[in-house]
Coordinates of N, CA and C in Angstrom, one line a residue:
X1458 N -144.2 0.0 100.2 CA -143.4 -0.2 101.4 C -144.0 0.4 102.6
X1459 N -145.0 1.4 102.6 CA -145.6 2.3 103.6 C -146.7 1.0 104.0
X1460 N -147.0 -0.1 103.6 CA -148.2 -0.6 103.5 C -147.9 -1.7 105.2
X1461 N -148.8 -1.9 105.7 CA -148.6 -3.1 106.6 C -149.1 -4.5 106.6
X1462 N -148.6 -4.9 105.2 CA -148.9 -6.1 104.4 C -148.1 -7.3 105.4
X1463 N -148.2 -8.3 105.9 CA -147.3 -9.1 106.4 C -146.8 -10.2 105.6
X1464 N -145.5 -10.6 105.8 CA -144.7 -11.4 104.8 C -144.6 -12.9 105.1
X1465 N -145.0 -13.8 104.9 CA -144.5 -15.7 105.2 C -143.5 -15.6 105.1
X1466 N -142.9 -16.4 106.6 CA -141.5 -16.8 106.9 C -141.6 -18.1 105.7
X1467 N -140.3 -17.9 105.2 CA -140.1 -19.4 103.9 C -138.6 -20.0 104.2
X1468 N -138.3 -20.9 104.5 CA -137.6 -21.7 105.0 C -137.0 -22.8 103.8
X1469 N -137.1 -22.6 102.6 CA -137.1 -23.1 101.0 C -135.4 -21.9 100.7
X1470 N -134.8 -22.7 100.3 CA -133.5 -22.5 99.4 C -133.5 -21.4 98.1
X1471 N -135.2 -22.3 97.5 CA -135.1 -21.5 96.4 C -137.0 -21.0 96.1
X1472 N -137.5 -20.0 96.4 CA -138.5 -19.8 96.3 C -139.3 -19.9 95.2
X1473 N -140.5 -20.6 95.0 CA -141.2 -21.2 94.0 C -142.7 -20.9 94.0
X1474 N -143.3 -19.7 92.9 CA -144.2 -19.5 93.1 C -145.3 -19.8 92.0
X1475 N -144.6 -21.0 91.1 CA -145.4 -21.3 89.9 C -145.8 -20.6 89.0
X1476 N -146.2 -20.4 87.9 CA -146.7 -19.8 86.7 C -147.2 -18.7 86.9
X1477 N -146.6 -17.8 86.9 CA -148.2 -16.5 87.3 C -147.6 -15.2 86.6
X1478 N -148.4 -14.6 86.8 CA -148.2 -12.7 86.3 C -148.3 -12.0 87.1
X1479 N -148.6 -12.6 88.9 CA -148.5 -11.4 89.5 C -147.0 -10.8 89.9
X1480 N -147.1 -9.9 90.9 CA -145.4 -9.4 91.3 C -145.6 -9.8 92.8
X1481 N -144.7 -10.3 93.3 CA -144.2 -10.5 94.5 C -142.7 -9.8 95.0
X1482 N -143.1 -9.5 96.0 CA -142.6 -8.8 97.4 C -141.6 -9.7 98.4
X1483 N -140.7 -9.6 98.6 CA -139.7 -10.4 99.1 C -139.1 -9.7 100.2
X1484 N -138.7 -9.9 101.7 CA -138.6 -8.6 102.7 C -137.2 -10.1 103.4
X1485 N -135.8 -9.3 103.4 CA -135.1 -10.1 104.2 C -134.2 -9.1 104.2
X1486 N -133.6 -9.6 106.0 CA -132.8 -8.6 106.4 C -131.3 -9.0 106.5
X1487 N -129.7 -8.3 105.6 CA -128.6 -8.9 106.3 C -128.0 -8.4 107.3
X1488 N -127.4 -9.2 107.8 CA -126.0 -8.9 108.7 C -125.1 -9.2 108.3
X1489 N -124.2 -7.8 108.2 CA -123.0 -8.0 107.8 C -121.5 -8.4 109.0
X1490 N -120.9 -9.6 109.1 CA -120.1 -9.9 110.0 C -118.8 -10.4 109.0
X1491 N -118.8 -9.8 108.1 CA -117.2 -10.0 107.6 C -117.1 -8.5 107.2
X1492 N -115.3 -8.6 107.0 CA -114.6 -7.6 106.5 C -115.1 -6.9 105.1
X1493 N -115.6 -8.0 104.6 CA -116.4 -6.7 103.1 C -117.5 -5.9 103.0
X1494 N -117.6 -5.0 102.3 CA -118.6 -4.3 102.6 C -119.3 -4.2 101.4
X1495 N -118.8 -4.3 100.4 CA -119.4 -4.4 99.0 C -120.1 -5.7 98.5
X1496 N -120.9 -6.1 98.6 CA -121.4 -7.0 98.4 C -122.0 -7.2 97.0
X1497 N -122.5 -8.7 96.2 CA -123.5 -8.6 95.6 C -124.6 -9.9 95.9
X1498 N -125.9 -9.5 95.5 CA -127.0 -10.2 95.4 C -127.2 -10.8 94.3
X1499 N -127.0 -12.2 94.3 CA -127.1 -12.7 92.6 C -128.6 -13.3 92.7
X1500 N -129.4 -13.2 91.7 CA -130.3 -14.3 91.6 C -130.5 -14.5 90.2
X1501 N -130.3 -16.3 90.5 CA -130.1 -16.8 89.4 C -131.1 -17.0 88.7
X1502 N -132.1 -16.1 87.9 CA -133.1 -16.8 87.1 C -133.2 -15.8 85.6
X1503 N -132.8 -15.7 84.7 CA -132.4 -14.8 83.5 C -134.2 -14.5 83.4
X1504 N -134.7 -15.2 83.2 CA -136.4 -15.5 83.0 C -137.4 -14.5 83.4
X1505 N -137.0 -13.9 84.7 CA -137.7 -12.5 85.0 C -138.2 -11.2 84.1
X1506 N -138.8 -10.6 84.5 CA -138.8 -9.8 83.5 C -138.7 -8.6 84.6
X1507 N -139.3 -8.5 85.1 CA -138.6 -6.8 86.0 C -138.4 -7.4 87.3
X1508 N -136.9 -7.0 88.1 CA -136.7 -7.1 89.5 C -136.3 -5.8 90.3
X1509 N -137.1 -4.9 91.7 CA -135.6 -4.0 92.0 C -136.0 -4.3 93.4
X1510 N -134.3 -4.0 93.5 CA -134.1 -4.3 95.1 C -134.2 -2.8 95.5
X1511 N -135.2 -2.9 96.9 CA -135.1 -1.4 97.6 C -134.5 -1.9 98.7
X1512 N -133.2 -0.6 99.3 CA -132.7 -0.9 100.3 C -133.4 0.2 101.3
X1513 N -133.8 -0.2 102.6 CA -134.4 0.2 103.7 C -133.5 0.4 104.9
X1514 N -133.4 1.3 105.3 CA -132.7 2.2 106.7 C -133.6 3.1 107.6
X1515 N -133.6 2.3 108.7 CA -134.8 3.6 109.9 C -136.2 3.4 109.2
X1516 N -136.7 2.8 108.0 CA -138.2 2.5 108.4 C -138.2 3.7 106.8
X1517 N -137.1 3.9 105.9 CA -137.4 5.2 105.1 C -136.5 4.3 104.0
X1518 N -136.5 4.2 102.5 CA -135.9 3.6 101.6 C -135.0 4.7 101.2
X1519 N -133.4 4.3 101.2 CA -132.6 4.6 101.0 C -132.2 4.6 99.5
X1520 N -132.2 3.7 98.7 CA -132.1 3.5 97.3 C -132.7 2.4 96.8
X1521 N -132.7 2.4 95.7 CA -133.4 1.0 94.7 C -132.5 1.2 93.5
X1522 N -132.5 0.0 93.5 CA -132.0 -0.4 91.8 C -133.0 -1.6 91.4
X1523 N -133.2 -1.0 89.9 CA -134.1 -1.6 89.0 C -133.4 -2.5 88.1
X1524 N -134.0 -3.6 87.4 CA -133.1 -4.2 86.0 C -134.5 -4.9 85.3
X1525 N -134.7 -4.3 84.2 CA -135.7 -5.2 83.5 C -134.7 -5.9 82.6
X1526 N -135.5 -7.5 82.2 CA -134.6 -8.5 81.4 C -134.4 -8.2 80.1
X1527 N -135.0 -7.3 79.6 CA -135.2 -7.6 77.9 C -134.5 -5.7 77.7
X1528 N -133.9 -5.0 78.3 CA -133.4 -4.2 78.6 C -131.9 -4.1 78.7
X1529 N -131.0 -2.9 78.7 CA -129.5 -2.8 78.2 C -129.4 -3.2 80.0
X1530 N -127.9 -3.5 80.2 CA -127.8 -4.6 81.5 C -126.8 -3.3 82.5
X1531 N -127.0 -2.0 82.2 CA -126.2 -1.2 82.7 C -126.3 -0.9 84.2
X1532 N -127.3 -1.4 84.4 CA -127.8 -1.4 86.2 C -127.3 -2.8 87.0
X1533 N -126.3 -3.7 86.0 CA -125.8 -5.1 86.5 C -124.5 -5.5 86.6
X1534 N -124.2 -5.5 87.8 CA -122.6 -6.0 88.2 C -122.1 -6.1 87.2
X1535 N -122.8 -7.3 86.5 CA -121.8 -8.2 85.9 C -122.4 -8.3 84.3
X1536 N -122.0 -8.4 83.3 CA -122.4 -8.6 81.8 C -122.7 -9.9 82.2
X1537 N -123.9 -10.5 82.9 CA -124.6 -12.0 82.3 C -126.0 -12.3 82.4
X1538 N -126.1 -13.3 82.2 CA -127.6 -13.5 82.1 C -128.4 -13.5 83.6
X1539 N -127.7 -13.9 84.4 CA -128.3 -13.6 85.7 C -128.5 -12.2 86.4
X1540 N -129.4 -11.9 87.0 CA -129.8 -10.3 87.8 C -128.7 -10.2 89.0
X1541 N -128.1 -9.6 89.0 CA -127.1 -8.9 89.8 C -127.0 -7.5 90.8
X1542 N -127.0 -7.6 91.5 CA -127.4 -6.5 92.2 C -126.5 -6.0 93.2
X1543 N -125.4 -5.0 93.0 CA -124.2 -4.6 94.3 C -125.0 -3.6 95.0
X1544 N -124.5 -3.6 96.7 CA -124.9 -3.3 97.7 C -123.8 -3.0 98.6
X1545 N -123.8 -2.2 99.2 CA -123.1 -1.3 100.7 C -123.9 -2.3 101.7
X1546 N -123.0 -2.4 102.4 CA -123.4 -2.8 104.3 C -122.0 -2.6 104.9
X1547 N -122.2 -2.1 105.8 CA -120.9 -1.8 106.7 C -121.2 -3.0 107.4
X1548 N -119.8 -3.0 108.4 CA -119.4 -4.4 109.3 C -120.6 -4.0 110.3
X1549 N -121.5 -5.3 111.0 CA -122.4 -5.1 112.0 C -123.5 -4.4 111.6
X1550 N -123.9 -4.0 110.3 CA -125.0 -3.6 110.6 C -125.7 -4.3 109.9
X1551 N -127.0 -4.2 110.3 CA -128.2 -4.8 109.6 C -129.2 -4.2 109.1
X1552 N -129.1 -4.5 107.7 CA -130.0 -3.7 106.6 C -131.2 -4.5 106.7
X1553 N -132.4 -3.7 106.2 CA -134.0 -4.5 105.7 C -133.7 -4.4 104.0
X1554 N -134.0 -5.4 103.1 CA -134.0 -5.0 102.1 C -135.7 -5.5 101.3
X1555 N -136.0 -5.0 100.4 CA -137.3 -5.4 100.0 C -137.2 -5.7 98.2
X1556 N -137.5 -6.8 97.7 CA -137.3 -7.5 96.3 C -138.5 -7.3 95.7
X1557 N -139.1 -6.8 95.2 CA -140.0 -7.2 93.7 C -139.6 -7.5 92.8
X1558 N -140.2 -8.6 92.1 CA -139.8 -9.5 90.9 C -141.4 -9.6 90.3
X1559 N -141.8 -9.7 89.3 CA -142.5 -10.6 88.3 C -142.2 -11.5 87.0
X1560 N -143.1 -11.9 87.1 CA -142.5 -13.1 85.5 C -143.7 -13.2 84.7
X1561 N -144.0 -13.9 83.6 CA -144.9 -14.2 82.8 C -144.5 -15.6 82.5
X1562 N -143.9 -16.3 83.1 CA -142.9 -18.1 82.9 C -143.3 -18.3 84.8
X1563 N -142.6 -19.0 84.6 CA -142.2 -19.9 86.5 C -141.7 -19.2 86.8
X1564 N -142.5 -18.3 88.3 CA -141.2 -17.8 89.3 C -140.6 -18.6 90.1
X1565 N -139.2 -18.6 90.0 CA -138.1 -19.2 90.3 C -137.2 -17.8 91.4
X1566 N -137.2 -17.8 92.3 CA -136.3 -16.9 92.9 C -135.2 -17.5 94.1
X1567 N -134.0 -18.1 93.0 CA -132.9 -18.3 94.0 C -132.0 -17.3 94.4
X1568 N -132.3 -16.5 95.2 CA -131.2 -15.6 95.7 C -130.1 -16.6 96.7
X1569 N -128.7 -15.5 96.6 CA -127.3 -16.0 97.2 C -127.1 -14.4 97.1
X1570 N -126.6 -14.2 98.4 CA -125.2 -13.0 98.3 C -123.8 -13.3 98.3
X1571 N -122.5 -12.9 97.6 CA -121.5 -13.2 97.3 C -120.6 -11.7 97.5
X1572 N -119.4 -11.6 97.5 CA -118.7 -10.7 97.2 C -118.1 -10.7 96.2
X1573 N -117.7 -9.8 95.4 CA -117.6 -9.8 94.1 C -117.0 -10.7 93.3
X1574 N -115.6 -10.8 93.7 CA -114.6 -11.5 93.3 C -115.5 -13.3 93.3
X1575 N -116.0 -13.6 94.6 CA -116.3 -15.0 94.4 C -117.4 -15.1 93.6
X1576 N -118.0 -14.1 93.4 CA -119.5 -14.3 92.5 C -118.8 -14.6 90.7
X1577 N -117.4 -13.7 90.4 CA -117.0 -13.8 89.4 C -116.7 -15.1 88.8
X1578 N -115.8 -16.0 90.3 CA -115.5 -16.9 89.8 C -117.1 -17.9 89.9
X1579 N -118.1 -17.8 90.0 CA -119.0 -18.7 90.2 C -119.6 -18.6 89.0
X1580 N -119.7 -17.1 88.6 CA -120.4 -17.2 87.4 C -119.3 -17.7 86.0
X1581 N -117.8 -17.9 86.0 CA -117.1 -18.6 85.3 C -117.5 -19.6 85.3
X1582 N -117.7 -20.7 85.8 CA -117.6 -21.9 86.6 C -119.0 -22.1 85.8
X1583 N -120.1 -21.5 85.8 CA -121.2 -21.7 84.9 C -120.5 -21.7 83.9
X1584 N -120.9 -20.6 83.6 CA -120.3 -20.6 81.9 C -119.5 -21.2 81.0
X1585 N -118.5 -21.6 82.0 CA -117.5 -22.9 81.5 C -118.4 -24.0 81.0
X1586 N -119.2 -24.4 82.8 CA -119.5 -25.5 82.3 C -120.7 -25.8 81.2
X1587 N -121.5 -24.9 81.2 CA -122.3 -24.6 79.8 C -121.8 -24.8 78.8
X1588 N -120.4 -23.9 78.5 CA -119.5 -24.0 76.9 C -119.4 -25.5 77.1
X1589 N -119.0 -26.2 78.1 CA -118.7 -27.5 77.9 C -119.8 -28.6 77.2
X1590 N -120.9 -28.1 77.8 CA -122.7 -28.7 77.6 C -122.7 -28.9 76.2
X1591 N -122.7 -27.4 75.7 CA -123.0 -27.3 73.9 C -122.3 -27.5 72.9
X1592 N -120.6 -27.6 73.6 CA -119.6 -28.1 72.6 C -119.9 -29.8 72.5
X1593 N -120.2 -30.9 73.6 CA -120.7 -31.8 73.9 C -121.7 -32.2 72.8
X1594 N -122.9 -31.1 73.0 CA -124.1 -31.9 72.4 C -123.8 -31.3 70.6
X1595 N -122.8 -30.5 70.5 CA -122.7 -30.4 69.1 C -121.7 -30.9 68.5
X1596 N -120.8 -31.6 68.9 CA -120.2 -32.9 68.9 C -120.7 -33.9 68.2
X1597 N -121.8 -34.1 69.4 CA -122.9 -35.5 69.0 C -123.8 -34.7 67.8
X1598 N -124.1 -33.7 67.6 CA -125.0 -34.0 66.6 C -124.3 -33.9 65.4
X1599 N -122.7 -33.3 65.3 CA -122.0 -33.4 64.0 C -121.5 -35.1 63.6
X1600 N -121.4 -35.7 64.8 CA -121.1 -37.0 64.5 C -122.2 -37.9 64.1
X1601 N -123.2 -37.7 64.3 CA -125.0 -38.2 64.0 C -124.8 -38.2 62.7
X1602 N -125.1 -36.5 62.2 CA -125.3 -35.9 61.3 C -124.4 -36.7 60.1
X1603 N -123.3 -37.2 60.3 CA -122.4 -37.8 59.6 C -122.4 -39.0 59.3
X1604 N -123.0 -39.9 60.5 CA -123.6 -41.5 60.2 C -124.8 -41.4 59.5
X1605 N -125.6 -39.9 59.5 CA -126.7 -40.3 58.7 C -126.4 -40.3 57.0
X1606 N -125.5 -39.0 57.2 CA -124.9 -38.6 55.3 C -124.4 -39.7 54.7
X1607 N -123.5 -40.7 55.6 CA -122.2 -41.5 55.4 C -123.8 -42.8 55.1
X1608 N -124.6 -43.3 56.0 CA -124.9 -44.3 55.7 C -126.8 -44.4 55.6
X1609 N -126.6 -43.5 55.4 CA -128.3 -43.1 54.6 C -129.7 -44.0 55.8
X1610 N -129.3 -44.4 57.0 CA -130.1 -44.6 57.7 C -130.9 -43.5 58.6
X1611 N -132.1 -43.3 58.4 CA -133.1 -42.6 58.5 C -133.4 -42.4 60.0
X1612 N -132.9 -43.3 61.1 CA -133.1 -43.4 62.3 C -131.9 -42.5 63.0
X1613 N -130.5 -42.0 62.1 CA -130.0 -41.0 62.8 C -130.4 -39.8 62.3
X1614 N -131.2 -39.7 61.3 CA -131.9 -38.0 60.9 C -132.7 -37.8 62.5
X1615 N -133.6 -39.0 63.0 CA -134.2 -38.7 63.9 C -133.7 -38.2 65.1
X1616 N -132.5 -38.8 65.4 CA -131.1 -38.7 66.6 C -131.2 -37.0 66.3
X1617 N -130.4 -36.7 64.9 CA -129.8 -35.4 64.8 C -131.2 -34.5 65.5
X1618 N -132.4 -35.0 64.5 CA -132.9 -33.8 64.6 C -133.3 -33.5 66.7
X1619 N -133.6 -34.9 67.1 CA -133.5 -35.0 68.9 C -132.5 -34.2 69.3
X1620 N -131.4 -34.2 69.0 CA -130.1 -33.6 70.0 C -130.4 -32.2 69.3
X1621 N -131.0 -31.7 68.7 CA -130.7 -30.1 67.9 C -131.4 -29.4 69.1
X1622 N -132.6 -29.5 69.6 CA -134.1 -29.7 70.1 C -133.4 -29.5 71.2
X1623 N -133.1 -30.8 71.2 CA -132.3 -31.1 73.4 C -131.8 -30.0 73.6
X1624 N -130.5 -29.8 72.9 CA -129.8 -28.9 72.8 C -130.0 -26.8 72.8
X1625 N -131.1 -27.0 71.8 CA -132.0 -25.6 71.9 C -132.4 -25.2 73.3
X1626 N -133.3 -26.3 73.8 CA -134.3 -26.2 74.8 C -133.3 -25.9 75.7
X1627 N -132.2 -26.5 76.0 CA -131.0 -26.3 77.2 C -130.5 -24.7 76.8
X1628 N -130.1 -24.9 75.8 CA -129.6 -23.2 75.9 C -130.7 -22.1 76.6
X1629 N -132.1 -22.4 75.9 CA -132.9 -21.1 76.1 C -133.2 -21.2 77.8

C-alpha cells in the first residue's frame, strides 16, 4: 500500500483477468450518501482462494479483513458461498479501499455493495433459485432413470448419465 504502483481505470461491471496465479490489487473509493452506515461488499465468486479488503483513511490503513475459501467462514457476513465483507462509512464520507484477491481458476471479480438486509434477500433469491435448478435437473434424471429401468433402451442410460454431469458441473 506504501508503493506508488498506478491502477487502470476499468469501466467493466465485472472484472476479468483470465486464468492466472498472480494476485491482484483493486483500489476504489465510496461515497456514502444514504442513511446507512453499515454496509456490505459482496463479491460473487466462491472460486477465490484468498481475498482482504484494506480499508484506507488519511493515506494510513485503518483495518483489513481477510477470508481465505477453503477456510472456517468466521470473518463473513453471511454463512455462504460468496466473500462478504461488512464495512463502516459514515454519511458523506469517502473511504479509499484496496482489494487483493488471487485464484488458481478464472479471476472473476464481480463486486456490488449492499446493505445488509438487501444483500440477505439477494442471496435468498440465489439460493432459491439454485434449489429450484437441482430439484429440476433431478427430476429429469429420476424420470430418465425410470424410462431406462422401465424400457431397457440404452439411449436413456446416456440422457441419465448427461443430466448427472450437467448437473454436477452446475453445482460445482
Amino acid at each position: 500500500l506504501k508503493s506508488n504502483v498506478s491502477f487502470e481505470e476499468s469501466n467493466s461491471e465485472v472484472l476479468n483477468f483470465g486464468i492466472t496465479n498472480s494476485t491482484y490489487w483493486l483500489k476504489f473509493t465510496v461515497s456514502n450518501h444514504s442513511d446507512c452506515r453499515n454496509l456490505v461488499l459482496n463479491l460473487e465468486n466462491p472460486l477465490l482462494n484468498a481475498a482482504t479488503l484494506y480499508i484506507v483513511k488519511d493515506s494510513s490503513v485503518v483495518d483489513s479483513i481477510s477470508i481465505e475459501s477453503y477456510k472456517t467462514q468466521n470473518n463473513r457476513v453471511f454463512d455462504h458461498q460468496f466473500l462478504t465483507f461488512k464495512f463502516f462509512i459514515e454519511y458523506g464520507d469517502n473511504v479509499t479501499y484496496y482489494f487483493k484477491t488471487n485464484s488458481n481458476m478464472q479471476l472473476l471479480i464481480p463486486l456490488s455493495i449492499y446493505q445488509k438486509d438487501d444483500l440477505a434477500n439477494n442471496l435468498l433469491k440465489f439460493d432459491l433459485r439454485t434449489g429450484i435448478f437441482i430439484g429440476f435437473m433431478l427430476a429429469m434424471l429420476l424420470y430418465n432413470l425410470f424410462l431406462f429401468l422401465s424400457l431397457k433402451d440404452l439411449q436413456y442410460f446416456y440422457y441419465v448419465n448427461y443430466i448427472l454431469w450437467v448437473t454436477i458441473a452446475q453445482i460445482a
